[in-house]
């Protein structure tokens, strides 16, 4: 059995997302019995490469690619019924059948409705140059309604016609009045909305369950559980670069509330970080390289969004940010991904500290105003020219690539146990 799963494991991003969580979860899932998503929604895009084929999931846990795994969508997720039904059909059609035997959805999860997506888009458009650069998947408005309570729809409402009708009648009336007033939008038709969403509810009903109870039972029966983080620590609504974050608790700290399990449930906290940094959307990014270095990384790493296809902003590895994430989440093992992308550079820079107003600052500042005007302090390391994609043992990496990884380990203060050199499952070197 994979030692990373002894005591269960949480895999999550240490930067601003797209670190290769999908690849690492799929790799570790070989030995898992339960895979659970605990945050976010269809704003995530997790890629798994199997041979020549590339698959992207948005809501489905990547445990679907291996037989015999129970995949759970936890209460902390916001569920877009249209998106999940389309993923169920897509993957069933591609030879990965999704049935209640391998997928359960929490009755406590909140439902993304069309008016959430409309609101997300309208707010972003109205904000112009202050916009967050969201995925426009309705994520923020759905979590806001969850907190408002009376205007929220949970999965348990979606699958009950009477409750859904009563909720929609009240919500749509209110929404129509402020959508028209604030954004000049046409009114929503409550009957059409009800007719469509009751059908989605009927289709999803067989999957709806108490996922927290399933998880706790599994934990008590010593099943091997893998928590699949979405987004990343620096996009966490509390601990990320607020307000340029997503709206969920997407660091490892979110697993207990988002999946509904006791703190003892997980002993391995596996932080994933790219060998460089990327970010999609707005917000501060001290090591961004809006130049030929950034373009080199973007093209070699195919750094275009899995969900929105937007070009990702690219830059040098930021060890201050990654160390903050490791410390916050008690990382027990780090996986460095996309090391192969850096091949060919003469010199590779790493940010080891920040300066503000000429003075060195201590640690990471998760505050947009302060982080926006820091100046990175760089250390320069020699690059390598060899192609890494066919290497399968850490020892066989070029000396400069090995030294680069070892230096990152010192800087982030957590052990690097995995190095990924290509998208395929087996291109994962263990240390
Ligand atoms: P996630 O959101 O963290 O699951 O990451 P994404 O799937 O959005 O983006 C990561 C991208 O990098 C995907 O296209 C992966 O197939 C790819 N990838 C993962 N690991 C490696 C690697 O080691 N090398 C290369 N070249 N690509 C990788
Ligand atoms: P995975 O799981 C990268 C970013 C968006 C935007 C901000 C808020 O694939 O790593 P939202 O639509 O969530 O309200 O947008 O968060 N964002 C991500 N960036 N990877 C992700 O997920 C992301 N999920 C959200 O680009 O800047
Ligand atoms: Mg992604």
Coordinates of N, CA, C and O in Angstrom, one line a residue, residues 53-199:
X53 N -4.8 9.9 -23.9 CA -6.1 10.7 -23.6 C -6.0 11.6 -22.4 O -5.4 11.2 -21.4
X54 N -6.6 12.8 -22.6 CA -6.6 13.8 -21.5 C -8.0 14.0 -21.1 O -8.9 14.2 -21.9
X55 N -8.3 13.9 -19.8 CA -9.6 14.1 -19.2 C -9.6 15.2 -18.2 O -8.7 15.3 -17.4
X56 N -10.7 16.0 -18.2 CA -10.8 17.1 -17.2 C -12.1 17.0 -16.5 O -13.2 16.9 -17.1
X57 N -12.0 16.9 -15.1 CA -13.2 16.9 -14.3 C -13.3 18.3 -13.7 O -12.3 19.0 -13.4
X58 N -14.5 18.7 -13.4 CA -14.8 20.0 -12.7 C -15.5 19.7 -11.4 O -15.1 20.4 -10.4
X59 N -16.4 18.8 -11.3 CA -17.1 18.5 -10.1 C -16.9 17.1 -9.6 O -16.8 16.8 -8.4
X60 N -16.7 16.2 -10.6 CA -16.5 14.8 -10.2 C -15.1 14.6 -9.6 O -14.1 15.1 -10.1
X61 N -15.0 13.9 -8.5 CA -13.7 13.6 -7.9 C -12.9 12.7 -8.9 O -13.6 11.9 -9.7
X62 N -11.6 12.8 -9.0 CA -10.9 12.0 -10.0 C -10.7 10.5 -9.7 O -10.2 9.8 -10.4
X63 N -11.3 10.1 -8.5 CA -11.4 8.7 -8.2 C -12.2 7.9 -9.2 O -12.2 6.7 -9.3
X64 N -13.0 8.6 -10.1 CA -13.8 7.9 -11.1 C -13.0 7.2 -12.1 O -13.6 6.3 -12.9
X65 N -11.7 7.5 -12.2 CA -10.9 6.8 -13.3 C -10.4 5.4 -12.9 O -9.8 4.8 -13.6
X66 N -10.7 5.0 -11.6 CA -10.3 3.7 -11.2 C -11.5 3.0 -10.6 O -12.3 3.5 -9.9
X67 N -11.6 1.7 -11.0 CA -12.8 0.9 -10.5 C -12.8 0.7 -9.0 O -11.7 0.7 -8.4
X68 N -13.9 0.6 -8.4 CA -14.0 0.2 -7.0 C -13.9 1.3 -6.0 O -13.9 1.1 -4.8
X69 N -13.8 2.5 -6.5 CA -13.6 3.7 -5.6 C -15.0 4.3 -5.4 O -15.7 4.5 -6.3
X70 N -15.3 4.7 -4.1 CA -16.5 5.5 -3.9 C -16.1 6.9 -3.9 O -15.2 7.3 -3.1
X71 N -16.7 7.7 -4.8 CA -16.4 9.1 -4.9 C -17.5 9.9 -4.2 O -18.7 9.7 -4.5
X72 N -17.1 10.8 -3.4 CA -18.1 11.6 -2.6 C -18.0 13.1 -3.0 O -16.9 13.6 -3.1
X73 N -19.1 13.8 -3.2 CA -19.1 15.2 -3.3 C -19.7 15.7 -2.0 O -20.9 15.6 -1.7
X74 N -18.8 16.4 -1.2 CA -19.2 16.7 0.2 C -20.0 18.0 0.3 O -20.3 18.7 -0.7
X75 N -20.5 18.2 1.5 CA -21.4 19.3 1.7 C -20.8 20.7 1.5 O -21.5 21.7 1.2
X76 N -19.4 20.8 1.5 CA -18.8 22.1 1.3 C -18.7 22.5 -0.2 O -18.3 23.6 -0.5
X77 N -19.1 21.6 -1.1 CA -19.1 21.9 -2.5 C -20.4 22.6 -2.9 O -21.4 22.4 -2.3
X78 N -20.3 23.5 -3.9 CA -21.5 24.0 -4.5 C -21.7 23.3 -5.8 O -20.9 23.3 -6.7
X79 N -22.9 22.7 -5.9 CA -23.2 21.8 -7.0 C -24.1 22.4 -8.1 O -25.2 22.9 -7.9
X80 N -23.5 22.5 -9.3 CA -24.3 23.0 -10.5 C -24.9 21.7 -11.1 O -24.2 20.9 -11.7
X81 N -26.2 21.6 -11.0 CA -26.9 20.3 -11.5 C -26.6 20.1 -13.0 O -26.3 19.0 -13.4
X82 N -26.7 21.2 -13.7 CA -26.5 21.0 -15.2 C -25.0 20.5 -15.4 O -24.8 19.6 -16.2
X83 N -24.1 21.1 -14.7 CA -22.7 20.7 -14.9 C -22.4 19.2 -14.5 O -21.7 18.5 -15.2
X84 N -23.0 18.8 -13.3 CA -22.7 17.5 -12.8 C -23.3 16.4 -13.7 O -22.7 15.4 -14.1
X85 N -24.6 16.7 -14.2 CA -25.2 15.8 -15.1 C -24.4 15.6 -16.4 O -24.2 14.5 -16.9
X86 N -23.9 16.8 -16.9 CA -23.2 16.7 -18.1 C -21.9 15.9 -17.9 O -21.5 15.1 -18.8
X87 N -21.3 16.1 -16.7 CA -20.0 15.3 -16.5 C -20.4 13.8 -16.3 O -19.6 12.9 -16.8
X88 N -21.5 13.5 -15.7 CA -21.9 12.1 -15.5 C -22.0 11.4 -16.9 O -21.5 10.4 -17.2
X89 N -22.7 12.2 -17.8 CA -23.0 11.6 -19.1 C -21.7 11.5 -19.9 O -21.4 10.5 -20.6
X90 N -20.9 12.6 -19.8 CA -19.6 12.6 -20.5 C -18.7 11.4 -20.2 O -18.3 10.7 -21.0
X91 N -18.5 11.2 -18.9 CA -17.6 10.1 -18.5 C -18.2 8.7 -18.6 O -17.4 7.8 -18.9
X92 N -19.5 8.6 -18.4 CA -20.1 7.3 -18.7 C -19.9 7.0 -20.2 O -19.5 5.9 -20.5
X93 N -20.1 8.0 -21.0 CA -19.9 7.8 -22.5 C -18.5 7.4 -22.8 O -18.2 6.8 -23.9
X94 N -17.5 7.9 -22.0 CA -16.1 7.7 -22.3 C -15.6 6.4 -21.7 O -14.4 6.2 -21.7
X95 N -16.5 5.6 -21.1 CA -16.1 4.3 -20.6 C -15.7 4.3 -19.1 O -15.1 3.4 -18.6
X96 N -16.1 5.4 -18.4 CA -16.0 5.4 -16.9 C -17.4 5.6 -16.4 O -17.8 6.7 -16.1
X97 N -18.1 4.5 -16.2 CA -19.5 4.6 -15.8 C -19.7 5.2 -14.5 O -19.0 4.8 -13.5
X98 N -20.6 6.2 -14.4 CA -20.9 6.9 -13.1 C -22.3 6.5 -12.7 O -23.2 6.8 -13.4
X99 N -22.3 5.8 -11.6 CA -23.6 5.3 -11.1 C -23.6 5.6 -9.5 O -22.6 5.9 -9.0
X100 N -24.8 5.4 -8.9 CA -24.7 5.5 -7.4 C -23.8 4.5 -6.7 O -23.5 4.7 -5.6
X101 N -23.3 3.5 -7.5 CA -22.3 2.6 -6.9 C -20.9 3.3 -6.7 O -20.1 2.8 -6.0
X102 N -20.6 4.3 -7.5 CA -19.3 5.0 -7.3 C -19.4 6.5 -7.2 O -18.4 7.2 -7.2
X103 N -20.6 7.0 -7.0 CA -20.7 8.5 -6.7 C -21.9 8.8 -5.8 O -23.0 8.3 -6.0
X104 N -21.6 9.5 -4.8 CA -22.7 10.0 -3.9 C -22.5 11.5 -3.7 O -21.4 12.0 -3.6
X105 N -23.6 12.2 -3.6 CA -23.6 13.7 -3.4 C -24.3 14.0 -2.1 O -25.4 13.5 -1.8
X106 N -23.7 14.9 -1.4 CA -24.2 15.3 -0.1 C -25.6 16.0 -0.2 O -25.7 16.9 -1.0
X107 N -26.5 15.6 0.6 CA -27.8 16.3 0.6 C -27.7 17.7 1.2 O -28.5 18.6 1.0
X108 N -26.5 18.0 1.9 CA -26.3 19.3 2.5 C -25.6 20.3 1.5 O -25.4 21.4 1.9
X109 N -25.1 19.8 0.4 CA -24.4 20.7 -0.6 C -25.4 21.7 -1.1 O -26.6 21.5 -1.2
X110 N -24.8 22.9 -1.5 CA -25.7 23.9 -2.0 C -25.7 23.9 -3.5 O -24.8 23.5 -4.1
X111 N -26.9 24.4 -4.0 CA -27.1 24.3 -5.5 C -26.8 25.6 -6.2 O -27.3 26.6 -5.8
X112 N -26.0 25.5 -7.2 CA -25.8 26.7 -8.1 C -26.9 26.8 -9.1 O -27.2 25.8 -9.8
X113 N -27.6 27.9 -9.1 CA -28.8 28.2 -9.9 C -28.4 29.1 -11.1 O -27.4 29.9 -10.9
X114 N -29.1 29.2 -12.1 CA -28.8 30.1 -13.2 C -28.6 31.5 -12.8 O -27.8 32.2 -13.3
X115 N -29.5 31.9 -11.8 CA -29.4 33.3 -11.4 C -28.0 33.6 -10.6 O -27.6 34.7 -10.6
X116 N -27.4 32.6 -10.1 CA -26.1 32.8 -9.5 C -25.0 33.1 -10.6 O -24.2 33.9 -10.4
X117 N -25.1 32.4 -11.7 CA -24.2 32.6 -12.8 C -24.4 33.9 -13.4 O -23.5 34.7 -13.7
X118 N -25.7 34.3 -13.5 CA -26.0 35.6 -14.1 C -25.4 36.7 -13.2 O -24.8 37.7 -13.6
X119 N -25.6 36.6 -11.9 CA -25.1 37.6 -10.9 C -23.6 37.7 -11.0 O -23.0 38.8 -10.9
X120 N -23.0 36.5 -11.0 CA -21.5 36.5 -11.1 C -21.0 37.3 -12.3 O -20.1 38.2 -12.1
X121 N -21.6 37.0 -13.4 CA -21.2 37.7 -14.6 C -21.5 39.2 -14.5 O -20.7 40.1 -14.9
X122 N -22.7 39.5 -14.0 CA -23.1 40.9 -14.0 C -22.2 41.7 -13.0 O -21.8 42.9 -13.3
X123 N -21.9 41.1 -11.9 CA -21.0 41.8 -10.9 C -19.6 42.0 -11.6 O -19.0 43.1 -11.4
X124 N -19.1 41.0 -12.2 CA -17.7 41.1 -12.8 C -17.7 42.2 -13.9 O -16.8 43.0 -14.0
X125 N -18.8 42.2 -14.7 CA -18.8 43.2 -15.8 C -18.9 44.6 -15.2 O -18.2 45.5 -15.6
X126 N -19.7 44.8 -14.2 CA -19.9 46.1 -13.6 C -18.6 46.6 -12.9 O -18.3 47.8 -12.9
X127 N -17.9 45.6 -12.3 CA -16.7 46.0 -11.6 C -15.5 46.5 -12.5 O -14.6 47.1 -12.1
X128 N -15.6 46.2 -13.8 CA -14.6 46.5 -14.8 C -13.2 46.2 -14.3 O -12.9 45.1 -14.0
X129 N -12.3 47.3 -14.2 CA -10.9 47.0 -13.8 C -10.7 46.6 -12.4 O -9.7 46.2 -12.0
X130 N -11.8 46.6 -11.6 CA -11.7 46.1 -10.2 C -12.2 44.6 -10.1 O -12.4 44.1 -9.0
X131 N -12.5 44.0 -11.2 CA -13.1 42.7 -11.2 C -12.1 41.7 -10.7 O -10.9 41.9 -10.8
X132 N -12.7 40.6 -10.1 CA -11.8 39.5 -9.5 C -11.3 38.6 -10.7 O -10.2 38.0 -10.5
X133 N -12.0 38.6 -11.8 CA -11.6 37.6 -12.8 C -12.1 36.3 -12.5 O -11.4 35.3 -12.6
X134 N -13.3 36.2 -12.0 CA -13.9 34.9 -11.6 C -14.1 34.0 -12.9 O -14.0 34.5 -14.0
X135 N -14.4 32.8 -12.6 CA -14.7 31.8 -13.7 C -16.2 32.0 -14.2 O -16.6 31.3 -15.1
X136 N -16.9 32.9 -13.6 CA -18.3 33.2 -13.9 C -19.2 31.9 -13.8 O -20.2 31.8 -14.5
X137 N -18.8 31.0 -12.9 CA -19.6 29.8 -12.7 C -20.6 29.9 -11.6 O -21.2 29.0 -11.1
X138 N -20.8 31.1 -11.1 CA -21.8 31.4 -10.0 C -21.4 31.0 -8.6 O -22.2 30.8 -7.7
X139 N -20.1 30.8 -8.4 CA -19.5 30.3 -7.2 C -19.8 31.2 -6.0 O -20.4 30.9 -5.0
X140 N -19.3 32.5 -6.2 CA -19.4 33.5 -5.1 C -20.9 33.7 -4.7 O -21.3 33.6 -3.5
X141 N -21.8 34.0 -5.6 CA -23.2 34.2 -5.3 C -23.8 33.0 -4.6 O -24.7 33.1 -3.7
X142 N -23.4 31.7 -5.0 CA -24.0 30.6 -4.3 C -23.6 30.5 -2.9 O -24.4 30.2 -2.0
X143 N -22.3 30.7 -2.6 CA -21.8 30.6 -1.2 C -22.4 31.8 -0.4 O -22.7 31.7 0.8
X144 N -22.6 33.0 -1.1 CA -23.3 34.1 -0.4 C -24.7 33.7 0.1 O -25.1 33.9 1.2
X145 N -25.4 33.1 -0.8 CA -26.8 32.6 -0.5 C -26.7 31.6 0.7 O -27.6 31.6 1.5
X146 N -25.7 30.7 0.6 CA -25.6 29.8 1.7 C -25.5 30.5 3.1 O -26.2 30.1 4.0
X147 N -24.7 31.5 3.1 CA -24.6 32.3 4.3 C -25.8 33.1 4.7 O -26.2 33.3 5.8
X148 N -26.5 33.6 3.6 CA -27.8 34.4 3.8 C -28.9 33.4 4.4 O -29.8 33.9 5.0
X149 N -28.8 32.2 4.1 CA -29.7 31.1 4.5 C -31.1 31.1 3.9 O -31.4 30.1 3.2
X150 N -31.9 32.1 4.0 CA -33.3 32.0 3.5 C -33.3 32.0 2.0 O -34.3 31.5 1.4
X151 N -32.3 32.4 1.3 CA -32.4 32.4 -0.1 C -31.5 31.3 -0.8 O -31.2 31.4 -1.9
X152 N -31.2 30.3 0.0 CA -30.4 29.2 -0.4 C -31.2 28.0 -0.8 O -32.3 27.7 -0.2
X153 N -30.7 27.2 -1.8 CA -31.3 25.9 -2.1 C -30.2 24.9 -1.9 O -29.1 24.9 -2.5
X154 N -30.6 23.9 -1.1 CA -29.6 22.8 -0.9 C -30.1 21.6 -1.8 O -31.2 21.6 -2.3
X155 N -29.2 20.6 -1.9 CA -29.5 19.4 -2.7 C -30.8 18.8 -2.2 O -31.6 18.3 -3.0
X156 N -31.0 18.8 -0.9 CA -32.2 18.2 -0.3 C -33.4 18.9 -0.7 O -34.5 18.3 -0.8
X157 N -33.3 20.2 -1.1 CA -34.5 20.9 -1.6 C -34.7 20.6 -3.1 O -35.8 20.5 -3.6
X158 N -33.6 20.5 -3.8 CA -33.6 20.2 -5.2 C -34.4 18.9 -5.5 O -35.1 18.8 -6.5
X159 N -34.2 17.9 -4.7 CA -34.8 16.6 -5.0 C -36.2 16.5 -4.4 O -36.8 15.4 -4.3
X160 N -36.8 17.6 -3.9 CA -38.2 17.5 -3.3 C -39.0 18.6 -4.0 O -38.8 19.8 -3.7
X161 N -39.9 18.2 -4.8 CA -40.6 19.1 -5.7 C -41.3 20.2 -4.9 O -41.3 21.4 -5.3
X162 N -42.0 19.9 -3.8 CA -42.7 20.9 -3.0 C -41.8 21.9 -2.4 O -42.1 23.1 -2.5
X163 N -40.7 21.4 -1.9 CA -39.8 22.4 -1.2 C -39.1 23.2 -2.3 O -38.9 24.4 -2.1
X164 N -38.8 22.6 -3.4 CA -38.1 23.4 -4.5 C -39.1 24.5 -5.0 O -38.7 25.7 -5.2
X165 N -40.3 24.2 -5.2 CA -41.3 25.2 -5.7 C -41.5 26.3 -4.7 O -41.4 27.5 -5.1
X166 N -41.6 26.0 -3.4 CA -41.8 27.0 -2.4 C -40.6 27.9 -2.4 O -40.7 29.2 -2.3
X167 N -39.4 27.4 -2.4 CA -38.2 28.2 -2.3 C -38.1 29.1 -3.6 O -37.8 30.3 -3.4
X168 N -38.3 28.5 -4.7 CA -38.1 29.3 -6.0 C -39.1 30.4 -6.0 O -38.8 31.5 -6.5
X169 N -40.3 30.2 -5.6 CA -41.3 31.3 -5.7 C -40.8 32.5 -4.9 O -40.9 33.6 -5.4
X170 N -40.3 32.2 -3.7 CA -39.9 33.3 -2.9 C -38.6 33.9 -3.4 O -38.4 35.2 -3.5
X171 N -37.6 33.1 -3.8 CA -36.3 33.6 -4.2 C -36.4 34.4 -5.5 O -35.9 35.5 -5.7
X172 N -37.2 33.8 -6.5 CA -37.2 34.5 -7.8 C -37.9 35.9 -7.7 O -37.5 36.8 -8.4
X173 N -38.9 36.0 -6.9 CA -39.6 37.3 -6.8 C -38.6 38.3 -6.3 O -38.5 39.4 -6.9
X174 N -37.9 37.9 -5.3 CA -36.9 38.9 -4.7 C -35.8 39.2 -5.7 O -35.4 40.3 -6.0
X175 N -35.3 38.1 -6.3 CA -34.1 38.3 -7.3 C -34.5 39.1 -8.5 O -33.8 40.0 -8.9
X176 N -35.8 38.9 -9.0 CA -36.2 39.7 -10.1 C -36.2 41.2 -9.8 O -35.8 42.0 -10.6
X177 N -36.6 41.5 -8.6 CA -36.7 42.9 -8.3 C -35.3 43.6 -8.2 O -35.1 44.6 -8.8
X178 N -34.3 42.9 -7.6 CA -33.0 43.6 -7.6 C -32.2 43.4 -8.8 O -31.3 44.2 -9.1
X179 N -32.4 42.3 -9.5 CA -31.7 42.1 -10.8 C -32.0 43.3 -11.8 O -31.2 43.8 -12.5
X180 N -33.4 43.6 -11.8 CA -33.8 44.6 -12.7 C -33.3 46.0 -12.3 O -32.7 46.7 -13.1
X181 N -33.4 46.2 -11.0 CA -32.9 47.5 -10.4 C -31.4 47.7 -10.6 O -31.0 48.7 -11.0
X182 N -30.7 46.7 -10.2 CA -29.2 46.8 -10.1 C -28.5 46.7 -11.5 O -27.6 47.4 -11.8
X183 N -29.0 45.7 -12.2 CA -28.2 45.4 -13.5 C -29.0 45.5 -14.7 O -28.5 45.2 -15.8
X184 N -30.3 46.0 -14.6 CA -31.2 46.1 -15.8 C -31.4 44.8 -16.5 O -31.5 44.8 -17.7
X185 N -31.5 43.7 -15.7 CA -31.7 42.4 -16.4 C -33.1 42.0 -16.5 O -33.9 42.4 -15.6
X186 N -33.5 41.3 -17.5 CA -34.9 40.8 -17.6 C -35.3 39.9 -16.5 O -34.4 39.2 -16.0
X187 N -36.6 39.8 -16.2 CA -37.0 38.9 -15.1 C -36.9 37.4 -15.4 O -37.0 37.0 -16.6
X188 N -36.6 36.6 -14.4 CA -36.5 35.1 -14.6 C -37.9 34.6 -14.5 O -38.8 35.1 -13.8
X189 N -38.2 33.5 -15.3 CA -39.5 32.9 -15.3 C -39.5 31.7 -14.3 O -38.8 30.7 -14.5
X190 N -40.2 31.9 -13.2 CA -40.2 30.9 -12.1 C -40.7 29.5 -12.6 O -40.2 28.5 -12.2
X191 N -41.7 29.5 -13.4 CA -42.3 28.2 -13.8 C -41.3 27.4 -14.7 O -41.1 26.2 -14.5
X192 N -40.6 28.1 -15.6 CA -39.6 27.5 -16.4 C -38.5 26.9 -15.6 O -38.0 25.8 -15.8
X193 N -38.0 27.8 -14.7 CA -36.9 27.4 -13.8 C -37.3 26.1 -13.0 O -36.5 25.2 -12.9
X194 N -38.5 26.1 -12.4 CA -38.9 25.0 -11.6 C -39.0 23.7 -12.5 O -38.5 22.7 -12.1
X195 N -39.6 23.9 -13.7 CA -39.8 22.7 -14.6 C -38.4 22.1 -14.9 O -38.2 20.9 -14.9
X196 N -37.4 22.9 -15.2 CA -36.1 22.4 -15.5 C -35.4 21.8 -14.3 O -34.8 20.7 -14.4
X197 N -35.4 22.5 -13.2 CA -34.6 22.0 -12.0 C -35.3 20.8 -11.3 O -34.6 20.0 -10.7
X198 N -36.6 20.7 -11.4 CA -37.2 19.5 -10.8 C -36.7 18.2 -11.6 O -36.5 17.2 -11.0
X199 N -36.5 18.5 -12.9 CA -36.0 17.3 -13.7 C -34.6 17.0 -13.3 O -34.2 15.8 -13.2

